[in-house]
GROMACS .gro file of C-alpha atoms in nm:
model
  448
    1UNK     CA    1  19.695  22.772  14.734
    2UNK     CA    2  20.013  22.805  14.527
    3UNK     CA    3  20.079  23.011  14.245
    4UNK     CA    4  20.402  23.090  14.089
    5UNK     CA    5  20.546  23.435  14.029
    6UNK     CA    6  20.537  23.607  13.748
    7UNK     CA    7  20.866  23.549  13.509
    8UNK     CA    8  20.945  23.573  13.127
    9UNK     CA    9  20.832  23.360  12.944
   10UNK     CA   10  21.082  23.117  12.792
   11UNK     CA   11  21.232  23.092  12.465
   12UNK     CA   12  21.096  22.821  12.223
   13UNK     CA   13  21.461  22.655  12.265
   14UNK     CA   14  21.443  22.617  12.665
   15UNK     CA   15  21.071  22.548  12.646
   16UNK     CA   16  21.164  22.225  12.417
   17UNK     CA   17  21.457  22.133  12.624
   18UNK     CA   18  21.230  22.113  12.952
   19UNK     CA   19  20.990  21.925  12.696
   20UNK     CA   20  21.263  21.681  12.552
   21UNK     CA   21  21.369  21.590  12.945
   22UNK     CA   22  21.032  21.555  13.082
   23UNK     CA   23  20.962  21.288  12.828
   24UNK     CA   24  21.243  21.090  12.964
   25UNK     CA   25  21.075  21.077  13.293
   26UNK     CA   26  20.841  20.875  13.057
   27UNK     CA   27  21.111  20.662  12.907
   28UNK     CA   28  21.278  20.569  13.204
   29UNK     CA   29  20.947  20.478  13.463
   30UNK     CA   30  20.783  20.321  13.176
   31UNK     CA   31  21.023  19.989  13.179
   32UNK     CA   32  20.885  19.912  13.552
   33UNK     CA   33  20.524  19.946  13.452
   34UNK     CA   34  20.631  19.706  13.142
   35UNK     CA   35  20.841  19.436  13.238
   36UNK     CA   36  20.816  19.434  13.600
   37UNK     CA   37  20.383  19.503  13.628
   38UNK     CA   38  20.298  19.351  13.284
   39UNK     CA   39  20.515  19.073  13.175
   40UNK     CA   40  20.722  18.927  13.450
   41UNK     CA   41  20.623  19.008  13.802
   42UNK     CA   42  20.270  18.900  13.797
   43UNK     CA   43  20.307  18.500  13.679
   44UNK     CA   44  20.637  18.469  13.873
   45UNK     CA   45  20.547  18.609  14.189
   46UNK     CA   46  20.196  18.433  14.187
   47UNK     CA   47  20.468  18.057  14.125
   48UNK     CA   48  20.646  18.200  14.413
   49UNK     CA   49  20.340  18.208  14.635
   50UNK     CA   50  20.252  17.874  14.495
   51UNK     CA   51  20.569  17.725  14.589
   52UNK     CA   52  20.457  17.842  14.956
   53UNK     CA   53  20.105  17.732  14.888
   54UNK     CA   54  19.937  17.485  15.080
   55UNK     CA   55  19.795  17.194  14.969
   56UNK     CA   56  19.458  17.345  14.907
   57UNK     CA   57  19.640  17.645  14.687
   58UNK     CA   58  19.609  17.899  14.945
   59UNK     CA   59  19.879  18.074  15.123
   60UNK     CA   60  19.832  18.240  15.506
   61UNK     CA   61  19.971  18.587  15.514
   62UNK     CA   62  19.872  18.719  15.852
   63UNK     CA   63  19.718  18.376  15.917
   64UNK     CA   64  19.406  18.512  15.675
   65UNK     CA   65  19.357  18.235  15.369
   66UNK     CA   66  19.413  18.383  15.025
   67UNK     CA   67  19.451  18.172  14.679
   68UNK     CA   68  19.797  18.218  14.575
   69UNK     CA   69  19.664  18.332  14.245
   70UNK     CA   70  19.547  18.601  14.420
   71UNK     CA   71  19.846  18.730  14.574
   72UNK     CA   72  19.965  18.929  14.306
   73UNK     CA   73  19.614  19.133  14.198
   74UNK     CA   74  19.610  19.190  14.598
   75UNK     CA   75  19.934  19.303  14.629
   76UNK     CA   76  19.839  19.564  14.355
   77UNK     CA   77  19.543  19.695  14.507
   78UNK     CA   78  19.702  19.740  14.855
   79UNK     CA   79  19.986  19.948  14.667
   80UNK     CA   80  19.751  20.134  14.556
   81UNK     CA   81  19.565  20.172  14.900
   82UNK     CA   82  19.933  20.297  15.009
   83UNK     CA   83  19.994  20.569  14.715
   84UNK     CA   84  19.637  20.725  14.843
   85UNK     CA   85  19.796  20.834  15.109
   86UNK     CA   86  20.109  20.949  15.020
   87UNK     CA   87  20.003  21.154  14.695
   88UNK     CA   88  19.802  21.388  14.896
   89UNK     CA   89  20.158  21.531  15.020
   90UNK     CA   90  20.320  21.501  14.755
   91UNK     CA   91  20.082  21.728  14.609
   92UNK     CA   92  20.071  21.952  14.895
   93UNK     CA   93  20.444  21.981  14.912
   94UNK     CA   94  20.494  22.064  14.559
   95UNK     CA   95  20.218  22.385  14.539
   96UNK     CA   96  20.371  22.501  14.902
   97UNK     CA   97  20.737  22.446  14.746
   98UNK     CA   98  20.766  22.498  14.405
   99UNK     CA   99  21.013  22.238  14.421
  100UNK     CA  100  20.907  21.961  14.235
  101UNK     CA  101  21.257  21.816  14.098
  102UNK     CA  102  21.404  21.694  14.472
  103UNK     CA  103  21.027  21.504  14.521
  104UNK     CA  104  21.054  21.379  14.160
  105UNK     CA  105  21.423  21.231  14.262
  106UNK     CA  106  21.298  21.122  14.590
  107UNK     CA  107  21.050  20.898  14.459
  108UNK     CA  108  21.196  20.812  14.146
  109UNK     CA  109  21.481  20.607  14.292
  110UNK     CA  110  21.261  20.444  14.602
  111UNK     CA  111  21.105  20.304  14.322
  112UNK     CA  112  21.424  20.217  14.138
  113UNK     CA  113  21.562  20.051  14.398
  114UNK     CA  114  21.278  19.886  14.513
  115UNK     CA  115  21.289  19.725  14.169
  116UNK     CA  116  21.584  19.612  14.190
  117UNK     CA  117  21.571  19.435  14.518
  118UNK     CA  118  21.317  19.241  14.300
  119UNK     CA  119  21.646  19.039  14.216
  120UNK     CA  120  21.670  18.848  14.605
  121UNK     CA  121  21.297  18.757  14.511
  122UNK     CA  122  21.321  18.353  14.499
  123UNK     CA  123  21.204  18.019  14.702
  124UNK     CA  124  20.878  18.117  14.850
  125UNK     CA  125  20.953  18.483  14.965
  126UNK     CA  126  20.629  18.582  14.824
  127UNK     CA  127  20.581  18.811  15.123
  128UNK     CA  128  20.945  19.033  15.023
  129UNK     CA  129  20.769  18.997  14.651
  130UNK     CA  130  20.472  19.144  14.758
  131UNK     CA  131  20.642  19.436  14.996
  132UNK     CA  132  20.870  19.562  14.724
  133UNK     CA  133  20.560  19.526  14.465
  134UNK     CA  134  20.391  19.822  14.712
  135UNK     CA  135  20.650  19.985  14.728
  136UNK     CA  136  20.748  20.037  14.356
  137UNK     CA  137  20.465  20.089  14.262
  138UNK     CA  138  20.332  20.287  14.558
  139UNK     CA  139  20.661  20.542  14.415
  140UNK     CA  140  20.561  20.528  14.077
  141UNK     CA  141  20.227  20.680  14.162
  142UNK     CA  142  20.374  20.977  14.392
  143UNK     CA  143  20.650  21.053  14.139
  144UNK     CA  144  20.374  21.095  13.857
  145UNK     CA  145  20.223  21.310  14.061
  146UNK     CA  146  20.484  21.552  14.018
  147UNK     CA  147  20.545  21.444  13.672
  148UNK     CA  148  20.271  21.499  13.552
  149UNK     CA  149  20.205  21.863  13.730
  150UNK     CA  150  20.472  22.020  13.457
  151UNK     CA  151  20.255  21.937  13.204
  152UNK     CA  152  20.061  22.254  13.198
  153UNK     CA  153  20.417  22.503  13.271
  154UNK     CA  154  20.559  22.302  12.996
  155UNK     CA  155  20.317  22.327  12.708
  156UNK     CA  156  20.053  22.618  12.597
  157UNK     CA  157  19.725  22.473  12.539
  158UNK     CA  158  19.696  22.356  12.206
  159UNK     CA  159  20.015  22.175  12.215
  160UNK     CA  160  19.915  21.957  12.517
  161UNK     CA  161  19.795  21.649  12.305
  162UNK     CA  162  20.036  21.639  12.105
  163UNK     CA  163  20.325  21.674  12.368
  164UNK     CA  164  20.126  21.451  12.657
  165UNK     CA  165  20.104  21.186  12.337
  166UNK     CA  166  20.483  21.173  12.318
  167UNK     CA  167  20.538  21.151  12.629
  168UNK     CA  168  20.353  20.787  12.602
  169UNK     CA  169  20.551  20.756  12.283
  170UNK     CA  170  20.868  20.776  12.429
  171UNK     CA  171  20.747  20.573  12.730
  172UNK     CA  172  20.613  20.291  12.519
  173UNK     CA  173  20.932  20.259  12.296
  174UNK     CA  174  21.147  20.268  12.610
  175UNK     CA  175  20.920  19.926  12.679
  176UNK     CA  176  20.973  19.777  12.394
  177UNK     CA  177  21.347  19.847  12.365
  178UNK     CA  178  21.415  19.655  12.696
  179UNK     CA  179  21.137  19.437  12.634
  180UNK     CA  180  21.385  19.274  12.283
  181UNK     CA  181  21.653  19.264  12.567
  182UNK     CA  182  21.490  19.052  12.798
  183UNK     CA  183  21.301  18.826  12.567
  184UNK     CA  184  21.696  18.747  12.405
  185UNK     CA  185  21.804  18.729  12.765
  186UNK     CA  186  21.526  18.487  12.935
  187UNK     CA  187  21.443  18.281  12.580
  188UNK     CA  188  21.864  18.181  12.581
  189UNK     CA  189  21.923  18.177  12.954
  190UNK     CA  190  22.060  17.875  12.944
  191UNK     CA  191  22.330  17.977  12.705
  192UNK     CA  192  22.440  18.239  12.909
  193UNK     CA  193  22.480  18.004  13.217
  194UNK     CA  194  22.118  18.117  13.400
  195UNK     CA  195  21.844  17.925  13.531
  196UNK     CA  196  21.467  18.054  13.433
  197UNK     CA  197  21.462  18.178  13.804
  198UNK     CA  198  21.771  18.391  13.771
  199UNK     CA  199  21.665  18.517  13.406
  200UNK     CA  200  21.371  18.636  13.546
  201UNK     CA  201  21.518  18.825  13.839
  202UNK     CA  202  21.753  19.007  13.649
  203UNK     CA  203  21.506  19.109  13.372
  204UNK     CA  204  21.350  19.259  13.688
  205UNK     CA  205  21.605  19.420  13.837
  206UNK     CA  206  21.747  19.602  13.524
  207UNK     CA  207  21.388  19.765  13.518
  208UNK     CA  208  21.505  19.911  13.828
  209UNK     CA  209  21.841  20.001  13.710
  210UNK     CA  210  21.710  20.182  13.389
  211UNK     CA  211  21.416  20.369  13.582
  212UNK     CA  212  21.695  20.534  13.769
  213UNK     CA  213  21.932  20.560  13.517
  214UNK     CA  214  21.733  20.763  13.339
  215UNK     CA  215  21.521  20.980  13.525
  216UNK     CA  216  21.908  21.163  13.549
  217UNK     CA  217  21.799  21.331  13.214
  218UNK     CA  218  21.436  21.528  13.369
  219UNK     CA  219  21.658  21.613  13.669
  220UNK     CA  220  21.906  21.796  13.496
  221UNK     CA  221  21.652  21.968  13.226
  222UNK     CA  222  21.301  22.033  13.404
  223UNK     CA  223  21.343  22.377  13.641
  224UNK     CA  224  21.110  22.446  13.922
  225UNK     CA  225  20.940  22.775  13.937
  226UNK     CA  226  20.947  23.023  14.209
  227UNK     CA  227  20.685  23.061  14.457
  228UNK     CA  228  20.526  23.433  14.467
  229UNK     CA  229  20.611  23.546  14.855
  230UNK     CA  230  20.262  23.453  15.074
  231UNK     CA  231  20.128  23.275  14.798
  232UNK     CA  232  20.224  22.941  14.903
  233UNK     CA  233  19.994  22.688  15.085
  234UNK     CA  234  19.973  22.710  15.453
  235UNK     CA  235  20.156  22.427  15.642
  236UNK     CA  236  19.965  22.157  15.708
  237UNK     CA  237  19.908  21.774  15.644
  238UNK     CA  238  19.836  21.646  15.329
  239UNK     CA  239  19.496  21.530  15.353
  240UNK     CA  240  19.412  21.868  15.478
  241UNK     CA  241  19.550  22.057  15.137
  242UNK     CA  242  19.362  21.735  14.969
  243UNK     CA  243  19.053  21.839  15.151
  244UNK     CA  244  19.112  22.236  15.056
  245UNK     CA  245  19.184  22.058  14.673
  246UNK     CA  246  18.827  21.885  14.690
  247UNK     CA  247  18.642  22.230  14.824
  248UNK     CA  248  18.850  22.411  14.595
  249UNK     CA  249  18.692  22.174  14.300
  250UNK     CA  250  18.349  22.218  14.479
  251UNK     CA  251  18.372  22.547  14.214
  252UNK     CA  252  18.448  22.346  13.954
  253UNK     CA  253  18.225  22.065  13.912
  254UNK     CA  254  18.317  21.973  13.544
  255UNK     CA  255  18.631  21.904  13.614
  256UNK     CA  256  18.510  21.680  13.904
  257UNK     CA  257  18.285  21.499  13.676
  258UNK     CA  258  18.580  21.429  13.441
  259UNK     CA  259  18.769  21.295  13.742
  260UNK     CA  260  18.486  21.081  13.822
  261UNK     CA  261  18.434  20.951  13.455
  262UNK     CA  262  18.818  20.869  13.425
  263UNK     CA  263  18.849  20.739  13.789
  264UNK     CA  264  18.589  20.449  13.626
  265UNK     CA  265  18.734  20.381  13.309
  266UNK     CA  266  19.078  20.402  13.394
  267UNK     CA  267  19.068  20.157  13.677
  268UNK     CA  268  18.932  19.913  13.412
  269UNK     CA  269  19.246  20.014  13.193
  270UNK     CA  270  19.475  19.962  13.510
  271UNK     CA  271  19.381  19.662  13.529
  272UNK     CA  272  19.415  19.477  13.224
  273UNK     CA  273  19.763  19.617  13.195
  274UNK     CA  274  19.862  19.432  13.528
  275UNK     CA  275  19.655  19.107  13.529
  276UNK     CA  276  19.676  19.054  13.143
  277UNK     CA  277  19.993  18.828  13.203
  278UNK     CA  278  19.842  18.623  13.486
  279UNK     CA  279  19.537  18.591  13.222
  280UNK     CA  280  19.756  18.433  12.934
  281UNK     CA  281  19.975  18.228  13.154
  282UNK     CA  282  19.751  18.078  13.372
  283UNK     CA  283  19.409  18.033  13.180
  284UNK     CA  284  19.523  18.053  12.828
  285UNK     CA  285  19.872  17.816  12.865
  286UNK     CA  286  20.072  18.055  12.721
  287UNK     CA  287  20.421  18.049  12.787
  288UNK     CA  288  20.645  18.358  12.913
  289UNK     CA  289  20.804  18.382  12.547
  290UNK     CA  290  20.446  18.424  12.394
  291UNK     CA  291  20.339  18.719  12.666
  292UNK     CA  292  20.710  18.867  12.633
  293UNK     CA  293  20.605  18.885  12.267
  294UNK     CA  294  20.251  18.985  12.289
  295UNK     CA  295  20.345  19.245  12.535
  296UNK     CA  296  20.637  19.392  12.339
  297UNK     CA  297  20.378  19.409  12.017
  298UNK     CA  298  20.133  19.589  12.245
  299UNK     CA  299  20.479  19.843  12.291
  300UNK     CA  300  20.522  19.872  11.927
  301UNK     CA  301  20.213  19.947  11.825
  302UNK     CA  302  20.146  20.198  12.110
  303UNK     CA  303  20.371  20.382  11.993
  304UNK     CA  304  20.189  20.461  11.672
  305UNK     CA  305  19.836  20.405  11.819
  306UNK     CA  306  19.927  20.739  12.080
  307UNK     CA  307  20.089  20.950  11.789
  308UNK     CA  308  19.778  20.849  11.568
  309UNK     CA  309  19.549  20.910  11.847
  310UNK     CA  310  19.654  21.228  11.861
  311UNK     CA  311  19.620  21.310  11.495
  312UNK     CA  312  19.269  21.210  11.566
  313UNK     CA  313  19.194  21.430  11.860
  314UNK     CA  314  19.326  21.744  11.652
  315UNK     CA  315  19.068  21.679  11.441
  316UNK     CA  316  18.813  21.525  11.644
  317UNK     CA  317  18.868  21.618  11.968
  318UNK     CA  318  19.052  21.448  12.258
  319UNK     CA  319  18.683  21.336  12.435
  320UNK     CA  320  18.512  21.206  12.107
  321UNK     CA  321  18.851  21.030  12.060
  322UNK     CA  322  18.869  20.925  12.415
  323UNK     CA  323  18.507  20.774  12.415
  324UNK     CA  324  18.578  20.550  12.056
  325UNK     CA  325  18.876  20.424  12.233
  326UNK     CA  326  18.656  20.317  12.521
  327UNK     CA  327  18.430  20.101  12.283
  328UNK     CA  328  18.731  19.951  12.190
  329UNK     CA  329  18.849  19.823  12.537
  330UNK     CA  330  18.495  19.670  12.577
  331UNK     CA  331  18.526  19.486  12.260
  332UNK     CA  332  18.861  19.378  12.380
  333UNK     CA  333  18.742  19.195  12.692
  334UNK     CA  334  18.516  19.039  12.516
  335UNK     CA  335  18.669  18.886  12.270
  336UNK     CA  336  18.926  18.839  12.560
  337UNK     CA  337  18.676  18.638  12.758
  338UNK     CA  338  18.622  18.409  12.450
  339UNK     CA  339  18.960  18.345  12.358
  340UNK     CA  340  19.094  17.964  12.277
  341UNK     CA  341  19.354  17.855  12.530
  342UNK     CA  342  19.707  17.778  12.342
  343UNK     CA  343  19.616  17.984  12.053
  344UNK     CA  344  19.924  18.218  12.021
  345UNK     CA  345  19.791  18.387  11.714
  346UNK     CA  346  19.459  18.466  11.859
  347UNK     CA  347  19.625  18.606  12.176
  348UNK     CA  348  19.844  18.838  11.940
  349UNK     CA  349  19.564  19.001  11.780
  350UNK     CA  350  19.393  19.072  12.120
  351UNK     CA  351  19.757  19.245  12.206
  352UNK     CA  352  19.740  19.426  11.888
  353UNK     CA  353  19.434  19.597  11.973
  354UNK     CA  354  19.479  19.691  12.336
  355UNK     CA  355  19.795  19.870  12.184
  356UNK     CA  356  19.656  20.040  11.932
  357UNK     CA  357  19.379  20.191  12.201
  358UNK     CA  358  19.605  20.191  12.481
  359UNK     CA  359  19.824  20.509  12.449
  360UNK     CA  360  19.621  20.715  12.281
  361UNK     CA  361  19.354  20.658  12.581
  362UNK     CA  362  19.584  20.763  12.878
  363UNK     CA  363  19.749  21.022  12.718
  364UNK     CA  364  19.409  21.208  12.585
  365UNK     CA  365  19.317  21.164  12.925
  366UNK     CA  366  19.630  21.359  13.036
  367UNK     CA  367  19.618  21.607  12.821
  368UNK     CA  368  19.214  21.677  12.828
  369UNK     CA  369  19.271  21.736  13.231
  370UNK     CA  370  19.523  21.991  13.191
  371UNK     CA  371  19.284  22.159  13.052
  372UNK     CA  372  19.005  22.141  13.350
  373UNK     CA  373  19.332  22.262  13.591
  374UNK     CA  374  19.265  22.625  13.703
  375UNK     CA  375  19.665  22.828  13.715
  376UNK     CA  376  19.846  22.789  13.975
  377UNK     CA  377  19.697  22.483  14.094
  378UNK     CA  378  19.870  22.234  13.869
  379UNK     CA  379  20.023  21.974  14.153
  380UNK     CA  380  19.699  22.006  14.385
  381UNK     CA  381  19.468  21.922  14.109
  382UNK     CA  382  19.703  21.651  13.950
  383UNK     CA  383  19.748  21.541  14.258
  384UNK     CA  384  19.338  21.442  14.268
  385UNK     CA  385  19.412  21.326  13.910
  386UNK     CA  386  19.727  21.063  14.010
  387UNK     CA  387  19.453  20.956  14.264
  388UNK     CA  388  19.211  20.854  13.983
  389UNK     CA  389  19.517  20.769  13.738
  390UNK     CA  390  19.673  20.520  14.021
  391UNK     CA  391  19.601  20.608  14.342
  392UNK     CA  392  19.198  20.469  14.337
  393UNK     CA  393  19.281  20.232  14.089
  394UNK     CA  394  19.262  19.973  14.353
  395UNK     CA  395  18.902  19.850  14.288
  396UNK     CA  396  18.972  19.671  13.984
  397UNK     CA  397  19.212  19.442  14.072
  398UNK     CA  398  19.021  19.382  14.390
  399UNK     CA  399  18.735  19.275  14.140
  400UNK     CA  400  18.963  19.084  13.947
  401UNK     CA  401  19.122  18.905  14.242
  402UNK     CA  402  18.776  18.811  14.442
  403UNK     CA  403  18.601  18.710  14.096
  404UNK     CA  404  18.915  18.461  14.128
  405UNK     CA  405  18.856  18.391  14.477
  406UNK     CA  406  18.512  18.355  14.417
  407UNK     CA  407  18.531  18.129  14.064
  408UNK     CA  408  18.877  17.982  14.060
  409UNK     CA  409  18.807  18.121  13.675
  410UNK     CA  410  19.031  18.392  13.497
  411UNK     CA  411  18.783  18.410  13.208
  412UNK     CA  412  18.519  18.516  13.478
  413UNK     CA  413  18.785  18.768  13.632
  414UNK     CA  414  18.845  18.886  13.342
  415UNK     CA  415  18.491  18.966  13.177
  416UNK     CA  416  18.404  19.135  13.537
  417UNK     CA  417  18.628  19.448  13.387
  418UNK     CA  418  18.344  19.559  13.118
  419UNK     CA  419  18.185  19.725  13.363
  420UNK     CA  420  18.463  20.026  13.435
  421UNK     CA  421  18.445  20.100  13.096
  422UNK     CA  422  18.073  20.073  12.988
  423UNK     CA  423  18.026  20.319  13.294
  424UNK     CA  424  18.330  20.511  13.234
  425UNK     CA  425  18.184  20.567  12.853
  426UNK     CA  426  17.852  20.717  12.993
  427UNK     CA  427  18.008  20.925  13.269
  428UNK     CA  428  18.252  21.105  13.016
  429UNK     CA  429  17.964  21.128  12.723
  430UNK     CA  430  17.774  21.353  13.002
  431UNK     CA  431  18.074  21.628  13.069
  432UNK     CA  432  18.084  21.946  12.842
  433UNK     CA  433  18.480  21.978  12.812
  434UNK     CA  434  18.402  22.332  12.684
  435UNK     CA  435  18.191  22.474  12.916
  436UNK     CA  436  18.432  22.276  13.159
  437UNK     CA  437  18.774  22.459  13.012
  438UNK     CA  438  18.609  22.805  13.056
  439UNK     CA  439  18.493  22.745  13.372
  440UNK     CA  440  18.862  22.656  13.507
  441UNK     CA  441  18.906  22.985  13.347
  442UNK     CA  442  19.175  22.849  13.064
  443UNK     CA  443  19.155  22.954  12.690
  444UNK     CA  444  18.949  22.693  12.503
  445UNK     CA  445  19.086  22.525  12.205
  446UNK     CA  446  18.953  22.473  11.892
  447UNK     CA  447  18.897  22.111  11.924
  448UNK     CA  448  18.851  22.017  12.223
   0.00000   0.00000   0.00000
């Protein structure tokens, strides 16, 4: 296994400048996951895939019947399916390496330009939609594998709330900044000469464009750290270090059982972000200005609701705060699943919510993990932990998309969802995050 050498440690003044650049990584990824997964991708690409429908509503990729309403929550899974296999080397490279900025880079801009080949996406090329969809997202997964492994070299242990929580800050006001930009661009695009089509594209593309933009700002201010001589990982694939990762956290079996509890919950989590759009356009009748809206209040107020979050889990604790925020996102779906059609208002208090528990949710999660990580292990283990943040998040847009198949009902899709975070609640109310911190061998915090 990897462990770094030895070295000074660093001044308060470069340890903020690595901090400052690796929440950029935040603020430049977060635009895809915003206007490309949340807002625009899923209702366009799944009209796209109706335009190549049949007359029954089902499309033949592979000459296998699927509901074109289904394309999209299908296309998510499978990218999913894909990122399981490549985060395993990612995670193996990085421990063997050290050098975590080059696979950072790597993935950052296939996923940038993936995005922004989302721009040729028209007529019924719902296939191309669906490729690039893997891909991008597939990307997004590996990079935050690395991304997220600098957490712990970055930040002593009771800072790592507060500096995982503005990392979703920064991430969530990125969102909402471009989000103002393409609501003015796609609600006047026939003043500026553009069909809806064509609006849509480039509001997708520039997500591309400003993902790789700015991931020039972690490049140039995370470091890597050196490699102690010998104590790199043996060559070898990356399911193999995976399955060394796994025996490895056979010693640690609190931290698997947080794994396990967040694998649940945040599936559910994963998928409301992606399928909330197809949910309001398609079985409430909302139009794209109303989920552009909803979904840049849900930006707004995540902002706050992670920084506040935080404040709570100083005092609290990140898991007590964690498990309130799970009763929330049950409460959400369902009031979701009761929700009038073409009732704007109602819609905008359901987006209201989800942003206030949103944030705070994924970035306690973050931060609580870093914690469970023994040293020196920090890309193997988050390497397990992109798995359950993205990687095995495939399940609950399957769910999603065969309770579709199944119903032809959104509403029925959509209540499905309670059940990753009902079980997620009872799996994380069993782990003792103290007992688990001291058995990875880190210093335990005073909340915790």
């Amino acid at each position: 296994m990897a462990a770094e050498t030895a070295e000074p440690a660093a001044g308060a003044g470069e340890r903020r400048r690595e901090q400052h650049g690796w929440y950029f990584y935040d603020f430049a990824c977060s635009v895809y996951s915003t206007s490309v997964l949340t807002v625009f991708l899923g209702p366009y690409l799944t009209s796209v895939a109706e335009a190549a429908a049949d007359a029954d509503g089902f499309v033949h990729p592979l000459g296998i019947p699927v509901r074109a309403g289904s394309v999209f929550a299908y296309s998510v899974s499978a990218s999913l399916v894909v990122a399981v296999l490549l985060m395993p080397l990612a995670g193996a490279r990085a421990d063997r390496t050290g050098r975590k900025k080059p696979m950072l880079a790597a993935a950052a801009y296939t996923g940038a330009a993936a995005t922004a080949g989302m721009f040729l996406l028209g007529g019924d090329r719902y296939l191309l939609g669906a490729f690039l969809l893997i891909v991008a997202n597939a990307s997004l997964s590996v990079s935050m594998v690395v991304y997220n492994a600098y957490l712990p070299q970055i930040a002593g242990p009771d800072e790592r709330d507060a500096v995982s929580s503005r990392g979703w800050a920064f991430g969530y006001t990125s969102g909402a900044l471009v989000l103002v930009l393409n609501l003015i661009l796609y609600t006047n695009h026939e003043g500026f000469g553009l069909s809806e089509s064509a609006a849509v594209r480039i509001c997708l593309a520039s997500a591309g464009v400003w993902w790789g933009a700015f991931t020039l700002i972690p490049l140039r201010r995370l470091r890597d750290r050196r490699i102690a001589p010998g104590a790199g990982s043996p060559a070898g694939s990356g399911w193999r270090q995976l399955a060394a990762t796994i025996r490895d956290m056979r010693r640690h079996p609190l931290t698997l059982s947080f794994l396990l509890a967040y694998l649940v919950y945040n599936d559910g989590i994963q998928t409301v972000i992606s399928q909330a759009s197809i949910y309001g356009s398609k079985e409430l009748g909302l139009g794209q200005t109303t989920l552009i809206v909803a979904v840049l209040l849900v930006q707004v107020l995540a902002v706050a609701g992670a920084l506040l979050m935080g404040r709570l889990a100083r005092t609290h604790g990140a898991k007590r705060t964690i498990l309130a925020s799970l009763a929330v996102w049950t409460l959400i779906l369902v009031a979701g699943y009761f929700l009038p059609a073409e009732a704007p208002l109602w819609f905008f208090a359901l987006a209201s919510a989800i942003g206030l528990v949103l944030g705070g949710s994924q970035a306690l999660s973050r931060s609580l993990f870093s914690h469970l990580v023994p040293h020196g292990k920090e890309a193997e283990y988050f390497s397990a932990y992109e798995m359950s943040d993205r990687g095995l998040s495939w399940l609950g847009p399957l769910v999603f998309g065969l309770a579709y198949q199944l119903t032809g009902s959104y509403r029925d899709a959509i209540i499905s969802l309670v059940a990753f975070f009902a079980l997620g609640f009872l799996l994380l109310a069993r782990v003792p995050v103290r007992r688990a911190v001291a058995a990875a061998g880190n210093p335990v915090p005073d909340r915790i």
